[in-house]
Amino acid sequence: MQVRASTANPRRGIRAWKTLAPIIVLAGAASACGVLPRPTVDGIPVGGRAGCDAGACNREIAFARSWLDAKAPGHAPVRQVEIRLPDYRTPNGDQILLTRSSGRTVVAVLRLEDGSTRAVLMGCGVGVHPDECGVFDPPADAA
C-alpha cells in the first residue's frame, strides 16, 4: 500500500474554520443564555446529574420506582433511574432555585425497557420526617 502526501489546499481548511467559528460561538452563547430548548421529560426540565452522597440516591430511586408503580400500574420494567437536578427558568431565562426546609429537590428520570421515559419532581426529607419522600409541584413562576 502506497501512501501519498495530501495535495489539499491548506487555505481551504482555514476558510472552513473562519466560517464555522462564528457558528460555534453563537451556538455556545445561545445555550448559555437558555435560548436553546432544555431537555424535558413529562414537562419537567432536566438539568445535570445530582450527587449521590450519604445514600441519598438510594432513597430517591426507591421512591421514584414506587411512584411509577402507583402512577402507571403495569408499566414496562424499569431499565435505569437517574437522579438529576431540575432546571426551571423564568420567562427571561434566569434559573429558578428550588429550596425546601429539609432535603433536596431532584428529578428522578426513569428509563423503561420499552424505550419510554418518565420523570417525577421529588425529594426526600420532608418536614420533620427525614426518611419520608414526596412529589412536588413545579414552581409557579417557571416558564
PDB file of C-alpha atoms in Angstrom:
ATOM      1  CA  MET A   1       0.000   0.000   0.000  1.00  0.00           C
ATOM      2  CA  GLN A   2       1.407   3.334  -1.022  1.00  0.00           C
ATOM      3  CA  VAL A   3       0.745   6.488   0.987  1.00  0.00           C
ATOM      4  CA  ARG A   4       0.666   9.804  -0.826  1.00  0.00           C
ATOM      5  CA  ALA A   5       1.017  13.205   0.717  1.00  0.00           C
ATOM      6  CA  SER A   6      -2.118  15.274   0.662  1.00  0.00           C
ATOM      7  CA  THR A   7      -2.283  17.889  -2.033  1.00  0.00           C
ATOM      8  CA  ALA A   8      -5.241  19.654  -0.409  1.00  0.00           C
ATOM      9  CA  ASN A   9      -5.120  23.397  -0.258  1.00  0.00           C
ATOM     10  CA  PRO A  10      -4.245  24.394   3.360  1.00  0.00           C
ATOM     11  CA  ARG A  11      -6.137  27.678   2.893  1.00  0.00           C
ATOM     12  CA  ARG A  12      -9.306  25.716   2.332  1.00  0.00           C
ATOM     13  CA  GLY A  13      -9.156  24.408   5.915  1.00  0.00           C
ATOM     14  CA  ILE A  14      -8.578  27.921   7.249  1.00  0.00           C
ATOM     15  CA  ARG A  15     -11.600  29.202   5.324  1.00  0.00           C
ATOM     16  CA  ALA A  16     -13.726  26.410   6.770  1.00  0.00           C
ATOM     17  CA  TRP A  17     -12.693  27.343  10.322  1.00  0.00           C
ATOM     18  CA  LYS A  18     -13.383  31.024   9.645  1.00  0.00           C
ATOM     19  CA  THR A  19     -16.879  30.043   8.576  1.00  0.00           C
ATOM     20  CA  LEU A  20     -17.521  27.598  11.416  1.00  0.00           C
ATOM     21  CA  ALA A  21     -16.049  29.637  14.287  1.00  0.00           C
ATOM     22  CA  PRO A  22     -18.873  32.230  14.462  1.00  0.00           C
ATOM     23  CA  ILE A  23     -21.492  29.460  14.285  1.00  0.00           C
ATOM     24  CA  ILE A  24     -19.840  27.590  17.163  1.00  0.00           C
ATOM     25  CA  VAL A  25     -19.596  30.783  19.240  1.00  0.00           C
ATOM     26  CA  LEU A  26     -23.266  31.655  18.600  1.00  0.00           C
ATOM     27  CA  ALA A  27     -24.429  28.151  19.494  1.00  0.00           C
ATOM     28  CA  GLY A  28     -22.434  28.243  22.729  1.00  0.00           C
ATOM     29  CA  ALA A  29     -23.815  31.667  23.647  1.00  0.00           C
ATOM     30  CA  ALA A  30     -27.381  30.617  22.860  1.00  0.00           C
ATOM     31  CA  SER A  31     -27.007  27.537  25.026  1.00  0.00           C
ATOM     32  CA  ALA A  32     -25.530  29.526  27.930  1.00  0.00           C
ATOM     33  CA  CYS A  33     -28.323  32.111  27.734  1.00  0.00           C
ATOM     34  CA  GLY A  34     -31.047  29.482  27.757  1.00  0.00           C
ATOM     35  CA  VAL A  35     -32.147  30.239  24.183  1.00  0.00           C
ATOM     36  CA  LEU A  36     -31.808  26.635  23.052  1.00  0.00           C
ATOM     37  CA  PRO A  37     -34.508  24.271  24.306  1.00  0.00           C
ATOM     38  CA  ARG A  38     -33.689  22.423  27.517  1.00  0.00           C
ATOM     39  CA  PRO A  39     -34.365  18.701  27.721  1.00  0.00           C
ATOM     40  CA  THR A  40     -37.686  17.941  29.388  1.00  0.00           C
ATOM     41  CA  VAL A  41     -39.327  14.701  30.455  1.00  0.00           C
ATOM     42  CA  ASP A  42     -43.024  14.715  31.376  1.00  0.00           C
ATOM     43  CA  GLY A  43     -42.870  18.522  31.291  1.00  0.00           C
ATOM     44  CA  ILE A  44     -40.044  18.698  33.840  1.00  0.00           C
ATOM     45  CA  PRO A  45     -36.866  20.476  32.666  1.00  0.00           C
ATOM     46  CA  VAL A  46     -33.949  18.154  33.395  1.00  0.00           C
ATOM     47  CA  GLY A  47     -30.524  19.509  34.363  1.00  0.00           C
ATOM     48  CA  GLY A  48     -27.234  17.870  35.317  1.00  0.00           C
ATOM     49  CA  ARG A  49     -26.731  14.814  37.472  1.00  0.00           C
ATOM     50  CA  ALA A  50     -27.277  15.202  41.208  1.00  0.00           C
ATOM     51  CA  GLY A  51     -24.630  13.989  43.634  1.00  0.00           C
ATOM     52  CA  CYS A  52     -25.411  10.736  45.418  1.00  0.00           C
ATOM     53  CA  ASP A  53     -23.676  11.186  48.769  1.00  0.00           C
ATOM     54  CA  ALA A  54     -24.821   9.556  52.027  1.00  0.00           C
ATOM     55  CA  GLY A  55     -27.140   7.140  50.230  1.00  0.00           C
ATOM     56  CA  ALA A  56     -29.499   9.926  49.121  1.00  0.00           C
ATOM     57  CA  CYS A  57     -29.963   8.436  45.669  1.00  0.00           C
ATOM     58  CA  ASN A  58     -30.940   5.031  47.037  1.00  0.00           C
ATOM     59  CA  ARG A  59     -33.974   6.509  48.834  1.00  0.00           C
ATOM     60  CA  GLU A  60     -34.854   8.699  45.856  1.00  0.00           C
ATOM     61  CA  ILE A  61     -34.598   5.807  43.403  1.00  0.00           C
ATOM     62  CA  ALA A  62     -36.752   3.566  45.617  1.00  0.00           C
ATOM     63  CA  PHE A  63     -39.381   6.299  45.941  1.00  0.00           C
ATOM     64  CA  ALA A  64     -39.353   7.016  42.187  1.00  0.00           C
ATOM     65  CA  ARG A  65     -39.934   3.331  41.429  1.00  0.00           C
ATOM     66  CA  SER A  66     -42.853   3.149  43.876  1.00  0.00           C
ATOM     67  CA  TRP A  67     -44.271   6.397  42.451  1.00  0.00           C
ATOM     68  CA  LEU A  68     -44.218   4.917  38.934  1.00  0.00           C
ATOM     69  CA  ASP A  69     -45.842   1.686  40.144  1.00  0.00           C
ATOM     70  CA  ALA A  70     -48.702   3.725  41.654  1.00  0.00           C
ATOM     71  CA  LYS A  71     -48.951   6.209  38.762  1.00  0.00           C
ATOM     72  CA  ALA A  72     -48.770   3.695  35.887  1.00  0.00           C
ATOM     73  CA  PRO A  73     -49.619   0.163  37.052  1.00  0.00           C
ATOM     74  CA  GLY A  74     -48.448  -2.475  34.577  1.00  0.00           C
ATOM     75  CA  HIS A  75     -45.716  -0.237  33.106  1.00  0.00           C
ATOM     76  CA  ALA A  76     -42.745  -1.762  31.313  1.00  0.00           C
ATOM     77  CA  PRO A  77     -39.862  -2.826  33.554  1.00  0.00           C
ATOM     78  CA  VAL A  78     -37.561  -0.023  34.681  1.00  0.00           C
ATOM     79  CA  ARG A  79     -34.164  -0.262  32.967  1.00  0.00           C
ATOM     80  CA  GLN A  80     -32.461   2.683  34.671  1.00  0.00           C
ATOM     81  CA  VAL A  81     -33.188   5.504  37.124  1.00  0.00           C
ATOM     82  CA  GLU A  82     -31.149   8.718  37.026  1.00  0.00           C
ATOM     83  CA  ILE A  83     -31.290  11.350  39.752  1.00  0.00           C
ATOM     84  CA  ARG A  84     -30.912  14.767  38.107  1.00  0.00           C
ATOM     85  CA  LEU A  85     -31.255  18.401  39.107  1.00  0.00           C
ATOM     86  CA  PRO A  86     -34.329  20.346  37.975  1.00  0.00           C
ATOM     87  CA  ASP A  87     -33.626  23.204  35.537  1.00  0.00           C
ATOM     88  CA  TYR A  88     -36.624  25.526  35.871  1.00  0.00           C
ATOM     89  CA  ARG A  89     -36.264  29.006  34.336  1.00  0.00           C
ATOM     90  CA  THR A  90     -38.167  32.291  34.426  1.00  0.00           C
ATOM     91  CA  PRO A  91     -39.552  33.653  31.130  1.00  0.00           C
ATOM     92  CA  ASN A  92     -36.343  35.711  30.680  1.00  0.00           C
ATOM     93  CA  GLY A  93     -34.127  32.642  31.124  1.00  0.00           C
ATOM     94  CA  ASP A  94     -32.943  33.084  34.724  1.00  0.00           C
ATOM     95  CA  GLN A  95     -32.652  29.819  36.634  1.00  0.00           C
ATOM     96  CA  ILE A  96     -35.106  29.294  39.497  1.00  0.00           C
ATOM     97  CA  LEU A  97     -33.507  27.998  42.672  1.00  0.00           C
ATOM     98  CA  LEU A  98     -35.708  25.384  44.342  1.00  0.00           C
ATOM     99  CA  THR A  99     -35.238  25.246  48.106  1.00  0.00           C
ATOM    100  CA  ARG A 100     -37.006  23.468  50.938  1.00  0.00           C
ATOM    101  CA  SER A 101     -36.587  23.443  54.684  1.00  0.00           C
ATOM    102  CA  SER A 102     -35.152  19.933  54.583  1.00  0.00           C
ATOM    103  CA  GLY A 103     -33.678  17.715  51.889  1.00  0.00           C
ATOM    104  CA  ARG A 104     -33.127  18.477  48.234  1.00  0.00           C
ATOM    105  CA  THR A 105     -35.469  18.633  45.279  1.00  0.00           C
ATOM    106  CA  VAL A 106     -34.484  16.413  42.338  1.00  0.00           C
ATOM    107  CA  VAL A 107     -35.864  14.970  39.127  1.00  0.00           C
ATOM    108  CA  ALA A 108     -35.965  11.183  39.028  1.00  0.00           C
ATOM    109  CA  VAL A 109     -35.764  10.121  35.374  1.00  0.00           C
ATOM    110  CA  LEU A 110     -36.964   6.558  34.829  1.00  0.00           C
ATOM    111  CA  ARG A 111     -35.970   4.853  31.582  1.00  0.00           C
ATOM    112  CA  LEU A 112     -38.148   1.855  30.780  1.00  0.00           C
ATOM    113  CA  GLU A 113     -37.435  -1.305  28.801  1.00  0.00           C
ATOM    114  CA  ASP A 114     -39.968  -0.326  26.107  1.00  0.00           C
ATOM    115  CA  GLY A 115     -37.914   2.805  25.314  1.00  0.00           C
ATOM    116  CA  SER A 116     -40.213   5.255  27.078  1.00  0.00           C
ATOM    117  CA  THR A 117     -39.039   7.682  29.741  1.00  0.00           C
ATOM    118  CA  ARG A 118     -40.925   9.073  32.748  1.00  0.00           C
ATOM    119  CA  ALA A 119     -39.921  11.696  35.290  1.00  0.00           C
ATOM    120  CA  VAL A 120     -41.063  12.975  38.666  1.00  0.00           C
ATOM    121  CA  LEU A 121     -40.090  16.122  40.596  1.00  0.00           C
ATOM    122  CA  MET A 122     -39.493  14.831  44.111  1.00  0.00           C
ATOM    123  CA  GLY A 123     -37.442  14.941  47.241  1.00  0.00           C
ATOM    124  CA  CYS A 124     -36.733  13.028  50.427  1.00  0.00           C
ATOM    125  CA  GLY A 125     -36.511  14.510  53.877  1.00  0.00           C
ATOM    126  CA  VAL A 126     -39.994  16.021  54.014  1.00  0.00           C
ATOM    127  CA  GLY A 127     -40.573  18.285  57.020  1.00  0.00           C
ATOM    128  CA  VAL A 128     -39.711  16.585  60.291  1.00  0.00           C
ATOM    129  CA  HIS A 129     -39.662  13.146  58.656  1.00  0.00           C
ATOM    130  CA  PRO A 130     -36.133  12.702  57.222  1.00  0.00           C
ATOM    131  CA  ASP A 131     -36.946   9.320  55.661  1.00  0.00           C
ATOM    132  CA  GLU A 132     -40.203  10.377  54.015  1.00  0.00           C
ATOM    133  CA  CYS A 133     -40.245  11.319  50.315  1.00  0.00           C
ATOM    134  CA  GLY A 134     -42.794  13.255  48.316  1.00  0.00           C
ATOM    135  CA  VAL A 135     -43.739  14.614  44.889  1.00  0.00           C
ATOM    136  CA  PHE A 136     -43.623  18.382  44.363  1.00  0.00           C
ATOM    137  CA  ASP A 137     -45.402  20.788  42.017  1.00  0.00           C
ATOM    138  CA  PRO A 138     -43.286  22.893  39.649  1.00  0.00           C
ATOM    139  CA  PRO A 139     -42.573  26.485  40.705  1.00  0.00           C
ATOM    140  CA  ALA A 140     -45.379  28.917  39.853  1.00  0.00           C
ATOM    141  CA  ASP A 141     -43.106  31.371  38.020  1.00  0.00           C
ATOM    142  CA  ALA A 142     -41.440  28.762  35.762  1.00  0.00           C
ATOM    143  CA  ALA A 143     -41.568  29.324  32.025  1.00  0.00           C
TER     144      ALA A 143
END
